[in-house]
């Protein structure tokens, strides 16, 4: 179980970094692909960049939080097994 939990933690941490990169990427697109700072629709792709930024922010936070909870769970049960 520890092996799968370690893989899950690593995958979630990598996912949180990927989603964070998505936030930065969407913010750069928002700056250069819109006509004014108040607009959210890209003139190049037609995508709503504000929605992309919010999704990536939420996904990064959730994946990091789940990874943190899994890490605490792993540490707690590793101590329990050592005590037995």
JSON list of C-alpha atoms in Angstrom, two decimals:
[
{"chain": "A", "resi": 1, "resn": "UNK", "atom": "CA", "xyz": [0.00, 0.00, 0.00]},
{"chain": "A", "resi": 2, "resn": "UNK", "atom": "CA", "xyz": [2.89, 2.37, 0.71]},
{"chain": "A", "resi": 3, "resn": "UNK", "atom": "CA", "xyz": [4.13, 2.04, -2.86]},
{"chain": "A", "resi": 4, "resn": "UNK", "atom": "CA", "xyz": [0.75, 3.05, -4.32]},
{"chain": "A", "resi": 5, "resn": "UNK", "atom": "CA", "xyz": [0.39, 5.86, -1.84]},
{"chain": "A", "resi": 6, "resn": "UNK", "atom": "CA", "xyz": [3.85, 7.17, -2.73]},
{"chain": "A", "resi": 7, "resn": "UNK", "atom": "CA", "xyz": [2.95, 7.07, -6.42]},
{"chain": "A", "resi": 8, "resn": "UNK", "atom": "CA", "xyz": [-0.32, 8.87, -5.73]},
{"chain": "A", "resi": 9, "resn": "UNK", "atom": "CA", "xyz": [1.45, 11.59, -3.75]},
{"chain": "A", "resi": 10, "resn": "UNK", "atom": "CA", "xyz": [4.08, 12.06, -6.47]},
{"chain": "A", "resi": 11, "resn": "UNK", "atom": "CA", "xyz": [1.45, 12.16, -9.22]},
{"chain": "A", "resi": 12, "resn": "UNK", "atom": "CA", "xyz": [-0.64, 14.71, -7.34]},
{"chain": "A", "resi": 13, "resn": "UNK", "atom": "CA", "xyz": [2.35, 16.94, -6.65]},
{"chain": "A", "resi": 14, "resn": "UNK", "atom": "CA", "xyz": [3.36, 16.80, -10.32]},
{"chain": "A", "resi": 15, "resn": "UNK", "atom": "CA", "xyz": [-0.23, 17.56, -11.32]},
{"chain": "A", "resi": 16, "resn": "UNK", "atom": "CA", "xyz": [-0.32, 20.58, -9.01]},
{"chain": "A", "resi": 17, "resn": "UNK", "atom": "CA", "xyz": [2.83, 21.96, -10.67]},
{"chain": "A", "resi": 18, "resn": "UNK", "atom": "CA", "xyz": [1.37, 21.32, -14.13]},
{"chain": "A", "resi": 19, "resn": "UNK", "atom": "CA", "xyz": [-1.84, 23.15, -13.20]},
{"chain": "A", "resi": 20, "resn": "UNK", "atom": "CA", "xyz": [0.22, 26.01, -11.76]},
{"chain": "A", "resi": 21, "resn": "UNK", "atom": "CA", "xyz": [2.08, 26.24, -15.06]},
{"chain": "A", "resi": 22, "resn": "UNK", "atom": "CA", "xyz": [-1.35, 26.33, -16.75]},
{"chain": "A", "resi": 23, "resn": "UNK", "atom": "CA", "xyz": [-2.28, 29.36, -14.65]},
{"chain": "A", "resi": 24, "resn": "UNK", "atom": "CA", "xyz": [0.89, 31.20, -15.68]},
{"chain": "A", "resi": 25, "resn": "UNK", "atom": "CA", "xyz": [0.45, 30.18, -19.31]},
{"chain": "A", "resi": 26, "resn": "UNK", "atom": "CA", "xyz": [-3.16, 31.37, -19.38]},
{"chain": "A", "resi": 27, "resn": "UNK", "atom": "CA", "xyz": [-2.21, 34.66, -17.74]},
{"chain": "A", "resi": 28, "resn": "UNK", "atom": "CA", "xyz": [0.43, 35.30, -20.41]},
{"chain": "A", "resi": 29, "resn": "UNK", "atom": "CA", "xyz": [-2.14, 34.45, -23.07]},
{"chain": "A", "resi": 30, "resn": "UNK", "atom": "CA", "xyz": [-4.59, 36.84, -21.40]},
{"chain": "A", "resi": 31, "resn": "UNK", "atom": "CA", "xyz": [-2.03, 39.61, -21.62]},
{"chain": "A", "resi": 32, "resn": "UNK", "atom": "CA", "xyz": [-1.03, 39.12, -25.26]},
{"chain": "A", "resi": 33, "resn": "UNK", "atom": "CA", "xyz": [-4.12, 37.62, -26.91]},
{"chain": "A", "resi": 34, "resn": "UNK", "atom": "CA", "xyz": [-6.79, 40.10, -25.81]},
{"chain": "A", "resi": 35, "resn": "UNK", "atom": "CA", "xyz": [-7.42, 43.69, -26.85]},
{"chain": "A", "resi": 36, "resn": "UNK", "atom": "CA", "xyz": [-7.77, 45.07, -23.32]},
{"chain": "A", "resi": 37, "resn": "UNK", "atom": "CA", "xyz": [-7.07, 43.81, -19.79]},
{"chain": "A", "resi": 38, "resn": "UNK", "atom": "CA", "xyz": [-10.81, 43.56, -19.03]},
{"chain": "A", "resi": 39, "resn": "UNK", "atom": "CA", "xyz": [-11.50, 41.07, -21.83]},
{"chain": "A", "resi": 40, "resn": "UNK", "atom": "CA", "xyz": [-11.36, 37.32, -21.27]},
{"chain": "A", "resi": 41, "resn": "UNK", "atom": "CA", "xyz": [-11.90, 35.95, -24.78]},
{"chain": "A", "resi": 42, "resn": "UNK", "atom": "CA", "xyz": [-8.75, 35.26, -26.78]},
{"chain": "A", "resi": 43, "resn": "UNK", "atom": "CA", "xyz": [-8.63, 36.85, -30.22]},
{"chain": "A", "resi": 44, "resn": "UNK", "atom": "CA", "xyz": [-6.39, 34.02, -31.45]},
{"chain": "A", "resi": 45, "resn": "UNK", "atom": "CA", "xyz": [-8.20, 30.89, -30.24]},
{"chain": "A", "resi": 46, "resn": "UNK", "atom": "CA", "xyz": [-11.55, 32.23, -29.06]},
{"chain": "A", "resi": 47, "resn": "UNK", "atom": "CA", "xyz": [-11.12, 30.48, -25.69]},
{"chain": "A", "resi": 48, "resn": "UNK", "atom": "CA", "xyz": [-12.30, 32.04, -22.44]},
{"chain": "A", "resi": 49, "resn": "UNK", "atom": "CA", "xyz": [-8.98, 32.58, -20.68]},
{"chain": "A", "resi": 50, "resn": "UNK", "atom": "CA", "xyz": [-10.52, 33.71, -17.37]},
{"chain": "A", "resi": 51, "resn": "UNK", "atom": "CA", "xyz": [-12.31, 30.37, -17.03]},
{"chain": "A", "resi": 52, "resn": "UNK", "atom": "CA", "xyz": [-9.06, 28.54, -17.83]},
{"chain": "A", "resi": 53, "resn": "UNK", "atom": "CA", "xyz": [-7.22, 30.49, -15.14]},
{"chain": "A", "resi": 54, "resn": "UNK", "atom": "CA", "xyz": [-9.89, 29.77, -12.52]},
{"chain": "A", "resi": 55, "resn": "UNK", "atom": "CA", "xyz": [-10.02, 26.07, -13.42]},
{"chain": "A", "resi": 56, "resn": "UNK", "atom": "CA", "xyz": [-6.23, 25.69, -13.24]},
{"chain": "A", "resi": 57, "resn": "UNK", "atom": "CA", "xyz": [-6.07, 27.56, -9.92]},
{"chain": "A", "resi": 58, "resn": "UNK", "atom": "CA", "xyz": [-8.74, 25.35, -8.39]},
{"chain": "A", "resi": 59, "resn": "UNK", "atom": "CA", "xyz": [-7.23, 22.14, -9.78]},
{"chain": "A", "resi": 60, "resn": "UNK", "atom": "CA", "xyz": [-3.76, 23.08, -8.49]},
{"chain": "A", "resi": 61, "resn": "UNK", "atom": "CA", "xyz": [-5.07, 23.83, -5.02]},
{"chain": "A", "resi": 62, "resn": "UNK", "atom": "CA", "xyz": [-7.19, 20.68, -4.82]},
{"chain": "A", "resi": 63, "resn": "UNK", "atom": "CA", "xyz": [-4.43, 18.37, -6.07]},
{"chain": "A", "resi": 64, "resn": "UNK", "atom": "CA", "xyz": [-1.90, 19.92, -3.68]},
{"chain": "A", "resi": 65, "resn": "UNK", "atom": "CA", "xyz": [-4.35, 19.60, -0.76]},
{"chain": "A", "resi": 66, "resn": "UNK", "atom": "CA", "xyz": [-5.10, 15.94, -1.53]},
{"chain": "A", "resi": 67, "resn": "UNK", "atom": "CA", "xyz": [-1.36, 15.23, -1.86]},
{"chain": "A", "resi": 68, "resn": "UNK", "atom": "CA", "xyz": [-0.77, 16.89, 1.51]},
{"chain": "A", "resi": 69, "resn": "UNK", "atom": "CA", "xyz": [-3.54, 14.86, 3.16]},
{"chain": "A", "resi": 70, "resn": "UNK", "atom": "CA", "xyz": [-2.17, 11.64, 1.61]},
{"chain": "A", "resi": 71, "resn": "UNK", "atom": "CA", "xyz": [1.32, 12.51, 2.84]},
{"chain": "A", "resi": 72, "resn": "UNK", "atom": "CA", "xyz": [0.07, 13.10, 6.38]},
{"chain": "A", "resi": 73, "resn": "UNK", "atom": "CA", "xyz": [-1.90, 9.83, 6.18]},
{"chain": "A", "resi": 74, "resn": "UNK", "atom": "CA", "xyz": [1.23, 7.97, 5.02]},
{"chain": "A", "resi": 75, "resn": "UNK", "atom": "CA", "xyz": [3.40, 9.43, 7.76]},
{"chain": "A", "resi": 76, "resn": "UNK", "atom": "CA", "xyz": [0.82, 8.68, 10.45]},
{"chain": "A", "resi": 77, "resn": "UNK", "atom": "CA", "xyz": [0.34, 5.03, 9.43]},
{"chain": "A", "resi": 78, "resn": "UNK", "atom": "CA", "xyz": [4.08, 4.50, 8.94]},
{"chain": "A", "resi": 79, "resn": "UNK", "atom": "CA", "xyz": [4.54, 5.42, 12.60]},
{"chain": "A", "resi": 80, "resn": "UNK", "atom": "CA", "xyz": [1.72, 3.07, 13.60]},
{"chain": "A", "resi": 81, "resn": "UNK", "atom": "CA", "xyz": [3.38, 0.13, 11.80]},
{"chain": "A", "resi": 82, "resn": "UNK", "atom": "CA", "xyz": [6.74, 0.87, 13.43]},
{"chain": "A", "resi": 83, "resn": "UNK", "atom": "CA", "xyz": [5.09, 0.86, 16.85]},
{"chain": "A", "resi": 84, "resn": "UNK", "atom": "CA", "xyz": [3.59, -2.62, 16.25]}
]
